[in-house]
Tab-separated table of C-alpha atoms and ligand atoms in Angstrom:
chain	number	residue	atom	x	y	z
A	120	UNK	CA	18.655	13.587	-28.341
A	121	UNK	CA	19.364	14.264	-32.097
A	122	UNK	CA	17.228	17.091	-33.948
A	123	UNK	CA	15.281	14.718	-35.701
A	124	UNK	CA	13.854	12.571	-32.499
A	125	UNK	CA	13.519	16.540	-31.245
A	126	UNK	CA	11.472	17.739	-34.185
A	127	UNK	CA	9.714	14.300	-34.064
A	128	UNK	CA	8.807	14.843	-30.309
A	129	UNK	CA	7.455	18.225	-31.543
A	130	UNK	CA	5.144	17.295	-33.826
A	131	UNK	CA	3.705	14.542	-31.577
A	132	UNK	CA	-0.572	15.178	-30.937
A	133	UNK	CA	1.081	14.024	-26.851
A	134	UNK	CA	3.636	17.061	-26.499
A	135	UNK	CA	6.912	15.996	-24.239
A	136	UNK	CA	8.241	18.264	-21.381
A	137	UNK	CA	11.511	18.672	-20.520
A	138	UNK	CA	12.374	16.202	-17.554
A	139	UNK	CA	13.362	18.195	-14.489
A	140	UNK	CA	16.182	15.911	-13.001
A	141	UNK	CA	19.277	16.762	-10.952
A	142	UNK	CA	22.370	14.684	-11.336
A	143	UNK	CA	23.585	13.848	-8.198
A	144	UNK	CA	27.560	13.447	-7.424
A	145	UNK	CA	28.405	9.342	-7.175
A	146	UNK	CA	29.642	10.318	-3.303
A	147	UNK	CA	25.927	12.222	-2.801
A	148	UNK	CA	24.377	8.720	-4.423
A	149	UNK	CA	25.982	6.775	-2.640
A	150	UNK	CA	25.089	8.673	0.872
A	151	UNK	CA	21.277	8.859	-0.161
A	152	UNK	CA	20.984	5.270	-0.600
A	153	UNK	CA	22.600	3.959	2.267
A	154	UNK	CA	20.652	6.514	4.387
A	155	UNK	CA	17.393	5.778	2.848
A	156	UNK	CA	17.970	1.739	3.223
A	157	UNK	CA	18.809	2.666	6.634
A	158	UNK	CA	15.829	4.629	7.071
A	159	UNK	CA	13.699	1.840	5.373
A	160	UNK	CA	15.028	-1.241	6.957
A	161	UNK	CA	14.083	0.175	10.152
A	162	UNK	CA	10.444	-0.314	8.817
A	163	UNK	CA	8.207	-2.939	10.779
A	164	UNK	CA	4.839	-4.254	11.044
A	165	UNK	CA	3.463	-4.096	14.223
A	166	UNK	CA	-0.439	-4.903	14.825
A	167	UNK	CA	-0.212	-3.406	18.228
A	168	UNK	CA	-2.014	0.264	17.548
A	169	UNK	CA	-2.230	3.367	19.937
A	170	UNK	CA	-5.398	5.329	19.585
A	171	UNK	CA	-3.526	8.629	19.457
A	172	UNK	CA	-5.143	10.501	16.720
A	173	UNK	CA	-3.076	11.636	13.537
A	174	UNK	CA	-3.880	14.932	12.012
A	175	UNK	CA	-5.907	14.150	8.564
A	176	UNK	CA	-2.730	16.249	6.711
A	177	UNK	CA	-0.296	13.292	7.089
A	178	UNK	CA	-2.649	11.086	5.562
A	179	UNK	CA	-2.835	13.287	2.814
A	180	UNK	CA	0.596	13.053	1.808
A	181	UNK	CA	1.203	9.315	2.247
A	182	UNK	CA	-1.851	9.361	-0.393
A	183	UNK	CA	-0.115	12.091	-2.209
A	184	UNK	CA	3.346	9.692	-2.346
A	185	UNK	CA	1.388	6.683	-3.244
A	186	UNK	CA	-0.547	8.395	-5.939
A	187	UNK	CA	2.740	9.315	-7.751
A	188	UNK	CA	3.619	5.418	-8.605
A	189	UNK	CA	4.144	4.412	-11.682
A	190	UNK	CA	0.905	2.478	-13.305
A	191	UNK	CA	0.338	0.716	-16.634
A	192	UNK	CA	-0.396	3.044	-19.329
A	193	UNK	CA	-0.443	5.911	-16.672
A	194	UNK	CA	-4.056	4.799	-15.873
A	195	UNK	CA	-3.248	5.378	-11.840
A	196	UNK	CA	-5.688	2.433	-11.301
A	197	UNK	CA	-6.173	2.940	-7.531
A	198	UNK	CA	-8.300	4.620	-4.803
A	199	UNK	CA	-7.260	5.094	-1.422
A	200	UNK	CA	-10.251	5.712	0.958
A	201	UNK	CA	-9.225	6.962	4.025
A	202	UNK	CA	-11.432	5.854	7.035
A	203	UNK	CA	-11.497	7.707	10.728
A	204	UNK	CA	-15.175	7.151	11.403
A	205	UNK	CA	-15.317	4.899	14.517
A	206	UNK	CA	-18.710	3.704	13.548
A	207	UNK	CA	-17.550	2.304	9.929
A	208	UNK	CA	-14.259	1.568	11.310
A	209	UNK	CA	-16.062	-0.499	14.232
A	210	UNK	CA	-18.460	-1.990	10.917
A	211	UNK	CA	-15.327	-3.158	8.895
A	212	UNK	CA	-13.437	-5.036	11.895
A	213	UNK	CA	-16.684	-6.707	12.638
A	214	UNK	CA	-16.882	-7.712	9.235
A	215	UNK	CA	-13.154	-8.530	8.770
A	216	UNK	CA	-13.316	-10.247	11.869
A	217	UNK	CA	-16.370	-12.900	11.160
A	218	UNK	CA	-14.251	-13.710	7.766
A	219	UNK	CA	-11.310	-13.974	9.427
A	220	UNK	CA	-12.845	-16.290	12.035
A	221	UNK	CA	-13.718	-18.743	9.352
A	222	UNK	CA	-10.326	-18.256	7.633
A	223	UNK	CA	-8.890	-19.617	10.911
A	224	UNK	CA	-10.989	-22.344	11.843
A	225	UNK	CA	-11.557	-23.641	8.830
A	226	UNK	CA	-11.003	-22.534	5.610
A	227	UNK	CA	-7.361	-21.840	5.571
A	228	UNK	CA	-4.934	-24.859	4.676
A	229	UNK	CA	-2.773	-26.223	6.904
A	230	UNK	CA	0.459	-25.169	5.321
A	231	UNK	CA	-1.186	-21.414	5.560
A	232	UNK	CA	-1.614	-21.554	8.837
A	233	UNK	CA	1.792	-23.320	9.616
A	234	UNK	CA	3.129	-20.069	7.427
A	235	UNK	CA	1.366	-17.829	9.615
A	236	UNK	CA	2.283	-18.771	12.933
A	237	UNK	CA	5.482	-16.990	13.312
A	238	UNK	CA	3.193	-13.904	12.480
A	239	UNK	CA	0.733	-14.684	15.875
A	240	UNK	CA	-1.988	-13.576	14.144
A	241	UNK	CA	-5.206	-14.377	14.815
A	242	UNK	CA	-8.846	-13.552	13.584
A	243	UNK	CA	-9.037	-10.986	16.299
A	244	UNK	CA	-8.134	-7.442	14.743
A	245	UNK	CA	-8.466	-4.914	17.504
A	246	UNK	CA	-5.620	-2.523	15.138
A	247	UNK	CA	-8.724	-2.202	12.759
A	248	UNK	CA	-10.707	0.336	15.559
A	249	UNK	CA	-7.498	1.228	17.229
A	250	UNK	CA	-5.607	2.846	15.083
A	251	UNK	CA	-7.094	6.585	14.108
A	252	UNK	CA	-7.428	5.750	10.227
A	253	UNK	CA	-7.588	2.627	8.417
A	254	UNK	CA	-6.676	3.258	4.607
A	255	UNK	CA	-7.990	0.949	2.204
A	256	UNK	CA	-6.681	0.453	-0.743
A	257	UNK	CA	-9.101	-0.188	-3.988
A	258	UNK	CA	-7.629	-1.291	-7.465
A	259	UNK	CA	-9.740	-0.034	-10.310
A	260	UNK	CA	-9.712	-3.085	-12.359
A	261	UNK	CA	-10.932	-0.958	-15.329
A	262	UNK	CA	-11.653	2.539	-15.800
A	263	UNK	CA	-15.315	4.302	-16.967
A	264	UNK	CA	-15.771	6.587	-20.023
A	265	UNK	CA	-17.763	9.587	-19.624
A	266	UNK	CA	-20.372	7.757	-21.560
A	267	UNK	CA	-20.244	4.759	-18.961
A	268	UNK	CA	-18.810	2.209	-20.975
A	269	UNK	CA	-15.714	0.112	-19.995
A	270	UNK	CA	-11.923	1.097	-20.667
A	271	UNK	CA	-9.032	-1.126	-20.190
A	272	UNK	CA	-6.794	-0.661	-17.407
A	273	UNK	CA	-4.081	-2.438	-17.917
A	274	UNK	CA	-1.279	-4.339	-14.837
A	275	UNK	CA	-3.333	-2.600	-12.288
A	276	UNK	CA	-2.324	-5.511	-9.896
A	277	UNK	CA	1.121	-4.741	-10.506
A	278	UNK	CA	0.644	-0.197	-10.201
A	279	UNK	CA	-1.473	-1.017	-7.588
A	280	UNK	CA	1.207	-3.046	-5.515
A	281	UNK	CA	3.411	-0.300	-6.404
A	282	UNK	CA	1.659	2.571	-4.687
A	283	UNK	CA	0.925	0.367	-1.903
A	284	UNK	CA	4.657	0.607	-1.529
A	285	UNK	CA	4.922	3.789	-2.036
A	286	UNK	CA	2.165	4.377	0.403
A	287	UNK	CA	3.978	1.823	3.328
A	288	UNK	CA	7.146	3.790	2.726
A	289	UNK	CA	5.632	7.500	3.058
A	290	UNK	CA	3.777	6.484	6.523
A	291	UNK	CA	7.039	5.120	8.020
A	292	UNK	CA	8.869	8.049	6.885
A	293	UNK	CA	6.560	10.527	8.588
A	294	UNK	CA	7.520	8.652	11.946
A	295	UNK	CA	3.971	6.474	11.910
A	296	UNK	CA	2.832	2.559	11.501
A	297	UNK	CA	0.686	0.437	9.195
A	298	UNK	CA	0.171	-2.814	8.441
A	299	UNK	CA	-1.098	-4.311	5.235
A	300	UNK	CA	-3.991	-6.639	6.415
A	301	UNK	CA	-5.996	-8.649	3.821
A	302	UNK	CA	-9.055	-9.861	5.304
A	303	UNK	CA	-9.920	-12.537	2.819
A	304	UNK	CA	-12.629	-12.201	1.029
A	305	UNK	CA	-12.882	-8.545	1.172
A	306	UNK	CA	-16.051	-7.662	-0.735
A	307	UNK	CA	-17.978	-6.563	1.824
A	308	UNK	CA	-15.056	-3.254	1.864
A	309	UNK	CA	-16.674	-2.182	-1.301
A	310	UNK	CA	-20.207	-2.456	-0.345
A	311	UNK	CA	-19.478	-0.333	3.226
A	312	UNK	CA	-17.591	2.041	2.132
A	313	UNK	CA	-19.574	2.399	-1.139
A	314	UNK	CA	-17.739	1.866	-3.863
A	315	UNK	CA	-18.655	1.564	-7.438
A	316	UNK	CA	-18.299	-2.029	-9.376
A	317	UNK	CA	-15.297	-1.575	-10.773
A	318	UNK	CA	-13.062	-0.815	-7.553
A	319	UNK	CA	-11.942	-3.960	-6.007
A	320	UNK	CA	-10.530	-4.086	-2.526
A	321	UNK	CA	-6.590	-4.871	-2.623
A	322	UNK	CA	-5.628	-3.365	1.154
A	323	UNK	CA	-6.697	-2.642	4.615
A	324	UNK	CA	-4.303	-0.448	5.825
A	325	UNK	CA	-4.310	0.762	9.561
A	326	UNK	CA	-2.174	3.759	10.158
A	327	UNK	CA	-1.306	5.476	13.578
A	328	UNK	CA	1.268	5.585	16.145
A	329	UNK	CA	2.316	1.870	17.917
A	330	UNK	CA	1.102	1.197	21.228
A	331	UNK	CA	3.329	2.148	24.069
A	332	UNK	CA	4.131	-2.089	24.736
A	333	UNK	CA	3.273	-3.161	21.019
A	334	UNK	CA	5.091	-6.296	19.907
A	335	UNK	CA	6.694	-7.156	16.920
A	336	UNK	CA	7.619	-11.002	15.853
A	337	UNK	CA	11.605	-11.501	16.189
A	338	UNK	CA	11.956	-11.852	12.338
A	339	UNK	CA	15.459	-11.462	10.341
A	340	UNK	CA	14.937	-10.116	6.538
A	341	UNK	CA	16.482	-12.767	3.559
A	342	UNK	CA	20.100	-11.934	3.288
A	343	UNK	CA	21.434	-9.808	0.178
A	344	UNK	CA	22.625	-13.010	-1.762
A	345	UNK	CA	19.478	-14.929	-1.220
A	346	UNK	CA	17.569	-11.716	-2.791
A	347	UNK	CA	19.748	-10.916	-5.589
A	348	UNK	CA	21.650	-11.773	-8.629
A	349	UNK	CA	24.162	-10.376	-10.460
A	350	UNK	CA	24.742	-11.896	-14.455
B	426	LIG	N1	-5.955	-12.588	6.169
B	426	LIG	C1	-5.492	-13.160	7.404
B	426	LIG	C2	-4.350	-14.079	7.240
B	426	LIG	C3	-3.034	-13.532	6.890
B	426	LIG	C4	-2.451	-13.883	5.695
B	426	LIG	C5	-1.186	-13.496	5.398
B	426	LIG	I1	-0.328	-14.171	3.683
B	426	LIG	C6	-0.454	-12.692	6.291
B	426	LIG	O1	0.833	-12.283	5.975
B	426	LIG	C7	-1.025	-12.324	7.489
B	426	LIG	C8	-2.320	-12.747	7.795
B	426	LIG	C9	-5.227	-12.066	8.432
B	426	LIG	O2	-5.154	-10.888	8.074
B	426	LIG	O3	-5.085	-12.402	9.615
Protein backbone atom coordinates (compact mmCIF):
# COMPACT_ATOMS: atom_id res chain seq x y z
CA UNK A 1 0.00 0.00 0.00
CA UNK A 2 1.35 3.46 -1.12
CA UNK A 3 1.36 6.44 1.55
CA UNK A 4 -1.38 8.06 0.02
CA UNK A 5 -4.09 4.96 0.13
CA UNK A 6 -2.27 4.82 3.89
CA UNK A 7 -2.98 8.40 4.84
CA UNK A 8 -6.36 7.97 3.02
CA UNK A 9 -7.20 4.85 5.21
CA UNK A 10 -6.29 7.16 8.14
CA UNK A 11 -8.48 9.71 7.76
CA UNK A 12 -11.43 7.37 7.06
CA UNK A 13 -14.66 8.10 9.91
CA UNK A 14 -14.37 3.57 9.59
CA UNK A 15 -10.61 3.24 10.86
CA UNK A 16 -8.74 -0.02 9.17
CA UNK A 17 -6.68 -2.52 11.31
CA UNK A 18 -3.85 -4.13 10.31
CA UNK A 19 -4.83 -7.71 8.94
CA UNK A 20 -3.22 -10.37 11.10
CA UNK A 21 -2.33 -13.07 8.40
CA UNK A 22 0.48 -15.64 8.25
CA UNK A 23 1.91 -16.62 4.92
CA UNK A 24 2.11 -20.08 4.75
CA UNK A 25 5.08 -21.99 2.72
CA UNK A 26 3.46 -23.42 -0.88
CA UNK A 27 4.62 -27.14 0.63
CA UNK A 28 2.57 -26.14 4.16
CA UNK A 29 -0.49 -25.01 1.58
CA UNK A 30 -0.44 -27.58 -0.15
CA UNK A 31 -0.48 -30.16 3.02
CA UNK A 32 -3.41 -28.10 4.71
CA UNK A 33 -5.61 -28.45 1.85
CA UNK A 34 -5.31 -31.87 0.99
CA UNK A 35 -5.70 -32.71 4.73
CA UNK A 36 -8.64 -30.55 5.23
CA UNK A 37 -10.46 -32.00 1.86
CA UNK A 38 -9.60 -35.20 3.36
CA UNK A 39 -11.00 -34.33 6.55
CA UNK A 40 -14.14 -32.81 4.80
CA UNK A 41 -14.93 -35.37 2.24
CA UNK A 42 -15.25 -37.76 4.95
CA UNK A 43 -18.38 -35.62 5.90
CA UNK A 44 -21.89 -37.45 5.60
CA UNK A 45 -25.42 -37.07 6.32
CA UNK A 46 -26.80 -39.62 8.23
CA UNK A 47 -30.52 -39.29 9.74
CA UNK A 48 -29.85 -42.17 11.99
CA UNK A 49 -29.21 -40.18 15.57
CA UNK A 50 -27.90 -41.62 18.98
CA UNK A 51 -29.38 -39.96 21.99
CA UNK A 52 -25.98 -39.59 23.64
CA UNK A 53 -25.98 -36.15 24.99
CA UNK A 54 -23.32 -33.49 23.76
CA UNK A 55 -21.98 -31.08 26.25
CA UNK A 56 -23.72 -27.49 25.44
CA UNK A 57 -19.75 -26.15 24.89
CA UNK A 58 -19.43 -27.86 21.46
CA UNK A 59 -22.44 -26.30 20.34
CA UNK A 60 -21.08 -23.18 21.24
CA UNK A 61 -18.29 -23.24 19.00
CA UNK A 62 -19.92 -24.69 15.87
CA UNK A 63 -22.13 -21.38 16.51
CA UNK A 64 -18.99 -19.52 17.19
CA UNK A 65 -17.47 -20.91 13.52
CA UNK A 66 -20.67 -20.24 11.78
CA UNK A 67 -21.03 -16.79 13.17
CA UNK A 68 -17.62 -15.80 11.64
CA UNK A 69 -18.98 -16.15 7.81
CA UNK A 70 -18.80 -13.67 5.68
CA UNK A 71 -22.37 -11.71 5.19
CA UNK A 72 -23.48 -8.86 2.91
CA UNK A 73 -22.50 -5.60 4.20
CA UNK A 74 -21.21 -7.40 7.42
CA UNK A 75 -24.89 -7.40 8.61
CA UNK A 76 -24.32 -11.25 10.07
CA UNK A 77 -28.03 -11.77 9.12
CA UNK A 78 -28.54 -15.03 11.07
CA UNK A 79 -29.63 -16.59 14.41
CA UNK A 80 -28.86 -19.92 15.44
CA UNK A 81 -31.22 -21.17 18.25
CA UNK A 82 -30.00 -24.02 19.79
CA UNK A 83 -32.75 -26.47 21.05
CA UNK A 84 -32.15 -29.46 23.84
CA UNK A 85 -35.56 -29.21 25.46
CA UNK A 86 -37.25 -32.60 24.82
CA UNK A 87 -40.61 -31.04 25.21
CA UNK A 88 -40.07 -28.31 22.27
CA UNK A 89 -37.91 -30.68 20.53
CA UNK A 90 -40.85 -33.39 20.79
CA UNK A 91 -43.32 -29.98 19.65
CA UNK A 92 -41.18 -29.24 16.46
CA UNK A 93 -40.99 -33.00 15.07
CA UNK A 94 -44.67 -33.18 15.61
CA UNK A 95 -45.04 -30.19 13.73
CA UNK A 96 -42.38 -30.98 11.06
CA UNK A 97 -43.79 -34.22 10.85
CA UNK A 98 -47.72 -33.34 10.01
CA UNK A 99 -46.07 -30.95 7.14
CA UNK A 100 -43.97 -33.37 6.04
CA UNK A 101 -46.80 -35.92 5.87
CA UNK A 102 -48.61 -33.75 3.42
CA UNK A 103 -45.37 -32.97 1.53
CA UNK A 104 -45.29 -36.75 0.87
CA UNK A 105 -48.64 -37.67 0.06
CA UNK A 106 -49.52 -35.01 -1.73
CA UNK A 107 -48.11 -31.90 -2.24
CA UNK A 108 -44.72 -32.71 -3.51
CA UNK A 109 -44.31 -33.25 -7.43
CA UNK A 110 -43.53 -36.24 -8.82
CA UNK A 111 -40.12 -35.41 -10.13
CA UNK A 112 -39.40 -34.31 -6.24
CA UNK A 113 -40.17 -37.27 -5.01
CA UNK A 114 -38.43 -39.35 -7.83
CA UNK A 115 -35.29 -36.92 -6.67
CA UNK A 116 -35.72 -37.95 -3.25
CA UNK A 117 -35.83 -41.52 -3.31
CA UNK A 118 -32.24 -42.34 -3.35
CA UNK A 119 -32.32 -40.21 -0.04
CA UNK A 120 -35.13 -42.88 1.74
CA UNK A 121 -36.57 -40.25 3.37
CA UNK A 122 -39.73 -40.18 4.56
CA UNK A 123 -42.14 -37.83 6.60
CA UNK A 124 -41.15 -39.71 9.68
CA UNK A 125 -38.26 -37.68 11.51
CA UNK A 126 -37.41 -39.57 14.64
CA UNK A 127 -33.49 -37.59 14.31
CA UNK A 128 -35.61 -34.44 15.28
CA UNK A 129 -36.12 -35.91 19.26
CA UNK A 130 -33.15 -38.14 18.95
CA UNK A 131 -30.47 -36.29 18.56
CA UNK A 132 -29.50 -34.09 21.93
CA UNK A 133 -29.84 -30.58 20.09
CA UNK A 134 -31.53 -29.58 17.06
CA UNK A 135 -30.03 -26.13 15.78
CA UNK A 136 -32.15 -24.07 13.77
CA UNK A 137 -31.05 -21.80 11.70
CA UNK A 138 -33.06 -18.25 11.27
CA UNK A 139 -32.11 -15.68 8.45
CA UNK A 140 -32.85 -12.15 9.51
CA UNK A 141 -34.31 -10.96 6.36
CA UNK A 142 -33.82 -7.36 7.63
CA UNK A 143 -32.41 -5.90 10.61
CA UNK A 144 -34.32 -3.39 13.42
CA UNK A 145 -33.10 0.12 14.41
CA UNK A 146 -33.11 1.00 17.92
CA UNK A 147 -36.07 3.10 17.09
CA UNK A 148 -37.91 -0.06 15.54
CA UNK A 149 -37.95 0.82 12.10
CA UNK A 150 -36.67 -1.44 9.24
CA UNK A 151 -32.94 -1.63 7.91
CA UNK A 152 -31.85 -3.39 4.87
CA UNK A 153 -30.04 -6.49 5.09
CA UNK A 154 -28.74 -7.18 2.15
CA UNK A 155 -27.82 -11.27 0.32
CA UNK A 156 -28.80 -12.67 3.60
CA UNK A 157 -29.85 -15.86 1.62
CA UNK A 158 -26.52 -16.07 0.31
CA UNK A 159 -24.40 -15.16 4.27
CA UNK A 160 -26.87 -17.20 5.57
CA UNK A 161 -26.02 -20.35 3.34
CA UNK A 162 -22.58 -19.49 4.13
CA UNK A 163 -22.59 -19.93 7.88
CA UNK A 164 -24.72 -22.84 7.45
CA UNK A 165 -21.55 -24.16 5.92
CA UNK A 166 -19.50 -23.02 8.14
CA UNK A 167 -21.70 -24.39 10.83
CA UNK A 168 -21.94 -28.22 8.91
CA UNK A 169 -18.17 -28.07 8.69
CA UNK A 170 -17.37 -27.10 12.51
CA UNK A 171 -19.83 -30.05 13.82
CA UNK A 172 -18.06 -32.67 11.64
CA UNK A 173 -14.80 -31.43 12.67
CA UNK A 174 -15.49 -31.80 16.38
CA UNK A 175 -16.10 -35.63 15.57
CA UNK A 176 -20.23 -35.13 15.59
CA UNK A 177 -23.31 -35.35 12.90
CA UNK A 178 -26.03 -33.10 11.47
CA UNK A 179 -28.19 -33.02 8.88
CA UNK A 180 -29.74 -30.03 7.21
CA UNK A 181 -33.54 -30.87 7.20
CA UNK A 182 -36.04 -28.37 5.70
CA UNK A 183 -39.39 -29.19 6.77
CA UNK A 184 -41.34 -27.26 4.21
CA UNK A 185 -43.20 -24.77 5.20
CA UNK A 186 -41.38 -23.97 8.28
CA UNK A 187 -43.29 -21.11 9.90
CA UNK A 188 -44.53 -22.71 12.62
CA UNK A 189 -40.28 -22.78 13.81
CA UNK A 190 -40.69 -19.13 14.37
CA UNK A 191 -43.85 -19.11 16.24
CA UNK A 192 -42.43 -22.15 18.81
CA UNK A 193 -39.44 -21.09 19.38
CA UNK A 194 -40.53 -17.41 19.51
CA UNK A 195 -39.03 -15.50 17.23
CA UNK A 196 -39.59 -11.99 16.21
CA UNK A 197 -41.10 -11.12 12.50
CA UNK A 198 -38.23 -10.54 10.89
CA UNK A 199 -36.30 -13.98 11.50
CA UNK A 200 -37.30 -16.47 8.97
CA UNK A 201 -36.57 -20.13 9.38
CA UNK A 202 -33.75 -21.32 6.77
CA UNK A 203 -32.51 -24.75 8.80
CA UNK A 204 -33.35 -27.51 11.10
CA UNK A 205 -30.28 -28.79 12.08
CA UNK A 206 -29.99 -31.99 14.34
CA UNK A 207 -26.62 -32.43 15.87
CA UNK A 208 -25.31 -35.46 17.99
CA UNK A 209 -23.39 -38.54 17.69
CA UNK A 210 -24.79 -41.35 14.83
CA UNK A 211 -26.51 -44.26 16.05
CA UNK A 212 -24.44 -47.30 16.68
CA UNK A 213 -26.22 -49.13 13.14
CA UNK A 214 -27.13 -45.68 11.43
CA UNK A 215 -27.27 -45.88 7.64
CA UNK A 216 -26.13 -43.74 5.13
CA UNK A 217 -27.40 -43.90 1.24
CA UNK A 218 -24.44 -45.43 -1.02
CA UNK A 219 -23.95 -42.02 -2.81
CA UNK A 220 -20.64 -41.03 -4.93
CA UNK A 221 -19.92 -37.03 -4.92
CA UNK A 222 -19.82 -35.30 -8.83
CA UNK A 223 -16.35 -35.85 -10.06
CA UNK A 224 -13.74 -32.82 -10.11
CA UNK A 225 -14.35 -32.09 -13.92
CA UNK A 226 -18.07 -32.18 -13.69
CA UNK A 227 -17.68 -29.43 -10.74
CA UNK A 228 -15.15 -27.24 -12.15
CA UNK A 229 -13.75 -25.13 -14.83
CA UNK A 230 -10.71 -23.79 -15.60
CA UNK A 231 -10.67 -20.59 -18.48
N1 LIG B 1 -38.45 -31.49 3.36
C1 LIG B 1 -38.52 -32.90 3.10
C2 LIG B 1 -38.08 -33.28 1.75
C3 LIG B 1 -36.65 -33.19 1.41
C4 LIG B 1 -36.25 -32.32 0.42
C5 LIG B 1 -34.96 -32.30 0.00
I1 LIG B 1 -34.45 -31.10 -1.56
C6 LIG B 1 -34.00 -33.15 0.59
O1 LIG B 1 -32.68 -33.11 0.16
C7 LIG B 1 -34.39 -34.02 1.58
C8 LIG B 1 -35.72 -34.05 1.99
C9 LIG B 1 -37.80 -33.68 4.20
O2 LIG B 1 -37.04 -33.09 4.97
O3 LIG B 1 -37.99 -34.90 4.27
Amino acid sequence: MDESTREQFAAQSHPFVPLQFTRRTLAESAERARAFYEEMNRRRTTRHFSTDPVPRELIEQAILTGGTAPSGAHQQPWTFVAVSDLGLKRQIREAAEKEEHEFYHGRAPAEWTEALAPLGTDEHKPHLTDAPWVVVLFRQSHGLRPDGTKRTYYYTQESCGIAAGYFIAAIHMMGLVTVTHTPNPMGFLAELLGRPANEKAMLVMPVGYPAEDARIPDLTRKPFGEIAVWK
